[in-house]
mmCIF file of N, CA and C in Angstrom:
data_model
loop_
_atom_site.group_PDB
_atom_site.id
_atom_site.type_symbol
_atom_site.label_atom_id
_atom_site.label_comp_id
_atom_site.label_asym_id
_atom_site.label_seq_id
_atom_site.Cartn_x
_atom_site.Cartn_y
_atom_site.Cartn_z
ATOM 1 N N MET A 1 107.225 15.623 -17.302
ATOM 2 C CA MET A 1 108.872 16.044 -16.545
ATOM 3 C C MET A 1 109.676 14.479 -16.040
ATOM 4 N N THR A 2 110.195 14.593 -16.667
ATOM 5 C CA THR A 2 111.077 13.246 -16.236
ATOM 6 C C THR A 2 112.193 13.665 -14.982
ATOM 7 N N PRO A 3 112.178 12.727 -13.729
ATOM 8 C CA PRO A 3 112.919 12.830 -12.129
ATOM 9 C C PRO A 3 114.426 13.195 -12.582
ATOM 10 N N PRO A 4 114.842 13.907 -11.906
ATOM 11 C CA PRO A 4 116.581 13.713 -11.983
ATOM 12 C C PRO A 4 116.884 12.356 -11.904
ATOM 13 N N LYS A 5 117.971 12.305 -12.347
ATOM 14 C CA LYS A 5 118.664 10.805 -12.512
ATOM 15 C C LYS A 5 119.567 11.003 -11.170
ATOM 16 N N LEU A 6 119.461 10.245 -10.243
ATOM 17 C CA LEU A 6 120.274 10.372 -8.952
ATOM 18 C C LEU A 6 121.037 9.139 -9.200
ATOM 19 N N PRO A 7 122.440 9.597 -8.548
ATOM 20 C CA PRO A 7 123.693 8.007 -8.607
ATOM 21 C C PRO A 7 123.202 7.627 -7.357
ATOM 22 N N PRO A 8 123.974 6.400 -7.536
ATOM 23 C CA PRO A 8 123.061 5.029 -6.514
ATOM 24 C C PRO A 8 123.462 5.374 -5.358
ATOM 25 N N PRO A 9 122.829 4.655 -3.997
ATOM 26 C CA PRO A 9 122.954 5.032 -2.834
ATOM 27 C C PRO A 9 124.905 4.514 -2.299
ATOM 28 N N GLN A 10 125.094 4.931 -2.145
ATOM 29 C CA GLN A 10 126.451 4.567 -1.163
ATOM 30 C C GLN A 10 126.285 3.663 0.139
ATOM 31 N N LEU A 11 126.996 2.475 0.012
ATOM 32 C CA LEU A 11 126.926 1.693 0.791
ATOM 33 C C LEU A 11 128.103 1.743 1.937
ATOM 34 N N ILE A 12 127.661 2.179 3.349
ATOM 35 C CA ILE A 12 128.510 2.312 4.541
ATOM 36 C C ILE A 12 128.875 0.919 4.881
ATOM 37 N N THR A 13 129.953 -0.070 5.106
ATOM 38 C CA THR A 13 130.090 -0.708 5.776
ATOM 39 C C THR A 13 131.357 -1.182 6.775
ATOM 40 N N THR A 14 132.415 -0.067 6.618
ATOM 41 C CA THR A 14 133.474 -0.458 7.248
ATOM 42 C C THR A 14 133.971 0.866 7.856
ATOM 43 N N PRO A 15 134.707 1.016 9.067
ATOM 44 C CA PRO A 15 135.070 2.285 10.063
ATOM 45 C C PRO A 15 135.570 3.276 8.611
ATOM 46 N N ASP A 16 136.241 2.859 7.905
ATOM 47 C CA ASP A 16 136.953 4.227 6.816
ATOM 48 C C ASP A 16 135.937 4.720 6.263
ATOM 49 N N THR A 17 134.850 3.932 5.544
ATOM 50 C CA THR A 17 134.022 4.395 4.786
ATOM 51 C C THR A 17 132.789 5.622 5.830
ATOM 52 N N LEU A 18 132.698 5.129 6.970
ATOM 53 C CA LEU A 18 131.797 5.790 7.893
ATOM 54 C C LEU A 18 132.515 7.168 8.369
ATOM 55 N N ALA A 19 134.081 7.314 8.619
ATOM 56 C CA ALA A 19 134.521 8.311 8.631
ATOM 57 C C ALA A 19 134.559 9.501 7.944
ATOM 58 N N ILE A 20 134.373 8.689 6.437
ATOM 59 C CA ILE A 20 134.670 9.632 5.336
ATOM 60 C C ILE A 20 133.445 10.254 5.266
ATOM 61 N N LEU A 21 131.939 9.676 5.068
ATOM 62 C CA LEU A 21 130.991 9.597 5.524
ATOM 63 C C LEU A 21 130.257 11.438 6.755
ATOM 64 N N VAL A 22 131.081 10.715 7.915
ATOM 65 C CA VAL A 22 131.175 12.110 8.926
ATOM 66 C C VAL A 22 131.413 12.889 8.263
ATOM 67 N N ALA A 23 132.891 12.922 8.025
ATOM 68 C CA ALA A 23 133.234 14.394 7.200
ATOM 69 C C ALA A 23 132.198 14.911 6.416
ATOM 70 N N GLU A 24 131.576 14.444 5.471
ATOM 71 C CA GLU A 24 131.111 14.830 4.701
ATOM 72 C C GLU A 24 129.661 15.827 5.270
ATOM 73 N N LEU A 25 129.182 14.765 6.157
ATOM 74 C CA LEU A 25 127.880 15.422 6.874
ATOM 75 C C LEU A 25 128.257 16.668 7.827
ATOM 76 N N LYS A 26 129.468 16.667 7.822
ATOM 77 C CA LYS A 26 129.741 17.930 8.717
ATOM 78 C C LYS A 26 130.039 19.060 7.820
ATOM 79 N N ARG A 27 130.177 18.851 6.541
ATOM 80 C CA ARG A 27 130.155 20.089 5.681
ATOM 81 C C ARG A 27 128.879 20.542 4.857
ATOM 82 N N ALA A 28 127.977 19.530 5.044
ATOM 83 C CA ALA A 28 126.576 19.315 4.536
ATOM 84 C C ALA A 28 125.719 20.493 4.937
ATOM 85 N N GLU A 29 124.965 21.046 4.385
ATOM 86 C CA GLU A 29 123.973 22.167 4.970
ATOM 87 C C GLU A 29 122.912 21.786 5.852
ATOM 88 N N ARG A 30 122.078 20.278 4.954
ATOM 89 C CA ARG A 30 121.119 19.815 5.887
ATOM 90 C C ARG A 30 120.941 18.559 5.036
ATOM 91 N N TYR A 31 120.949 17.328 6.091
ATOM 92 C CA TYR A 31 120.311 16.196 5.390
ATOM 93 C C TYR A 31 119.279 15.478 6.575
ATOM 94 N N ALA A 32 118.843 14.267 5.752
ATOM 95 C CA ALA A 32 117.464 13.406 6.192
ATOM 96 C C ALA A 32 117.915 12.389 7.012
ATOM 97 N N LEU A 33 118.056 11.751 8.254
ATOM 98 C CA LEU A 33 118.436 10.400 8.666
ATOM 99 C C LEU A 33 116.879 9.774 8.814
ATOM 100 N N ASP A 34 116.870 7.980 8.613
ATOM 101 C CA ASP A 34 116.058 7.426 9.150
ATOM 102 C C ASP A 34 116.622 5.895 9.373
ATOM 103 N N THR A 35 116.049 5.413 10.549
ATOM 104 C CA THR A 35 116.527 3.955 10.934
ATOM 105 C C THR A 35 115.710 2.775 10.800
ATOM 106 N N GLU A 36 115.813 1.614 10.438
ATOM 107 C CA GLU A 36 115.540 0.639 10.330
ATOM 108 C C GLU A 36 115.900 -0.398 11.652
ATOM 109 N N SER A 37 114.960 -0.771 12.407
ATOM 110 C CA SER A 37 115.549 -1.516 13.497
ATOM 111 C C SER A 37 114.435 -2.799 13.834
ATOM 112 N N ASN A 38 115.486 -3.658 14.169
ATOM 113 C CA ASN A 38 114.122 -5.244 14.553
ATOM 114 C C ASN A 38 113.576 -5.511 15.724
ATOM 115 N N SER A 39 113.119 -4.187 16.074
ATOM 116 C CA SER A 39 112.083 -3.877 17.341
ATOM 117 C C SER A 39 110.836 -4.537 17.252
ATOM 118 N N LEU A 40 110.118 -5.422 16.253
ATOM 119 C CA LEU A 40 108.962 -6.077 16.476
ATOM 120 C C LEU A 40 109.473 -7.604 16.994
ATOM 121 N N TYR A 41 110.617 -7.896 16.913
ATOM 122 C CA TYR A 41 110.818 -9.152 17.610
ATOM 123 C C TYR A 41 110.856 -9.219 19.196
ATOM 124 N N ALA A 42 110.871 -10.533 20.020
ATOM 125 C CA ALA A 42 110.881 -10.710 21.596
ATOM 126 C C ALA A 42 112.634 -9.988 21.818
ATOM 127 N N TYR A 43 113.169 -10.010 21.220
ATOM 128 C CA TYR A 43 114.508 -9.712 21.614
ATOM 129 C C TYR A 43 114.622 -8.648 21.916
ATOM 130 N N TYR A 44 115.524 -7.901 22.262
ATOM 131 C CA TYR A 44 116.463 -6.115 22.608
ATOM 132 C C TYR A 44 116.339 -5.882 21.395
ATOM 133 N N HIS A 45 115.958 -4.641 21.352
ATOM 134 C CA HIS A 45 116.004 -3.544 20.021
ATOM 135 C C HIS A 45 117.129 -3.620 19.551
ATOM 136 N N ARG A 46 117.381 -3.356 17.942
ATOM 137 C CA ARG A 46 119.041 -3.347 17.615
ATOM 138 C C ARG A 46 118.531 -2.539 16.217
ATOM 139 N N VAL A 47 118.927 -1.417 16.290
ATOM 140 C CA VAL A 47 119.213 -0.475 15.291
ATOM 141 C C VAL A 47 120.203 -1.435 13.889
ATOM 142 N N CYS A 48 119.395 -1.778 12.933
ATOM 143 C CA CYS A 48 119.875 -2.640 11.808
ATOM 144 C C CYS A 48 120.548 -2.276 10.632
ATOM 145 N N LEU A 49 119.961 -0.747 10.918
ATOM 146 C CA LEU A 49 120.144 -0.238 9.460
ATOM 147 C C LEU A 49 120.032 1.685 9.630
ATOM 148 N N ILE A 50 120.570 2.471 8.851
ATOM 149 C CA ILE A 50 120.804 3.962 8.877
ATOM 150 C C ILE A 50 120.565 4.439 7.644
ATOM 151 N N GLN A 51 119.650 5.085 7.285
ATOM 152 C CA GLN A 51 119.786 5.916 5.679
ATOM 153 C C GLN A 51 120.232 7.536 5.952
ATOM 154 N N ILE A 52 120.800 7.937 5.557
ATOM 155 C CA ILE A 52 121.169 9.619 5.030
ATOM 156 C C ILE A 52 121.136 9.810 3.931
ATOM 157 N N SER A 53 120.473 10.888 4.014
ATOM 158 C CA SER A 53 119.978 11.238 2.546
ATOM 159 C C SER A 53 120.881 13.418 2.637
ATOM 160 N N THR A 54 121.186 12.970 1.500
ATOM 161 C CA THR A 54 121.703 14.868 1.325
ATOM 162 C C THR A 54 120.885 15.281 0.266
ATOM 163 N N PRO A 55 121.159 16.259 -0.178
ATOM 164 C CA PRO A 55 120.738 16.855 -1.701
ATOM 165 C C PRO A 55 121.008 16.045 -2.694
ATOM 166 N N GLN A 56 122.780 15.642 -2.299
ATOM 167 C CA GLN A 56 123.251 15.078 -3.586
ATOM 168 C C GLN A 56 123.840 13.726 -3.653
ATOM 169 N N THR A 57 123.671 13.042 -2.579
ATOM 170 C CA THR A 57 123.532 11.424 -2.184
ATOM 171 C C THR A 57 122.819 11.362 -1.279
ATOM 172 N N ASP A 58 122.400 9.483 -1.560
ATOM 173 C CA ASP A 58 121.684 8.645 -0.341
ATOM 174 C C ASP A 58 122.984 7.775 0.052
ATOM 175 N N TYR A 59 122.880 7.679 1.518
ATOM 176 C CA TYR A 59 123.539 6.705 2.041
ATOM 177 C C TYR A 59 122.799 5.328 2.840
ATOM 178 N N ILE A 60 123.615 4.351 3.020
ATOM 179 C CA ILE A 60 122.993 3.346 3.633
ATOM 180 C C ILE A 60 124.019 3.089 4.204
ATOM 181 N N ILE A 61 123.875 2.695 5.758
ATOM 182 C CA ILE A 61 124.799 2.389 6.907
ATOM 183 C C ILE A 61 124.382 1.286 7.188
ATOM 184 N N ASP A 62 125.198 0.155 6.937
ATOM 185 C CA ASP A 62 124.959 -1.180 7.479
ATOM 186 C C ASP A 62 125.239 -1.656 8.902
ATOM 187 N N THR A 63 124.856 -1.387 10.049
ATOM 188 C CA THR A 63 125.364 -1.437 11.144
ATOM 189 C C THR A 63 125.146 -2.198 11.930
ATOM 190 N N ILE A 64 124.600 -3.829 11.122
ATOM 191 C CA ILE A 64 125.274 -4.799 11.396
ATOM 192 C C ILE A 64 126.413 -5.450 10.944
ATOM 193 N N THR A 65 126.546 -4.982 9.619
ATOM 194 C CA THR A 65 128.198 -5.405 9.344
ATOM 195 C C THR A 65 129.372 -4.491 9.881
ATOM 196 N N LEU A 66 128.627 -3.445 10.334
ATOM 197 C CA LEU A 66 129.896 -2.449 10.615
ATOM 198 C C LEU A 66 130.160 -2.737 11.686
#
C-alpha cells in the first residue's frame, strides 16, 4: 500500500501568515498540536517551534523568527 502524497508543510514566520493560519484553524474540525522548547538548557524555557497538523496540512510555526 502506497502512503498518500501529502503537501509540504507550511512554514509560518510572519504575523500575516499566522493570522491566516488562525482563521483556518477556526474552521477546522480537529487538529493536533506539538511544541518544542529549549528547556534542557540552564536558561529560562522558551518555546522555539509549534507544529500543528490538520487532516489536510501540516504547519510549522517558527516562534523565534515570528
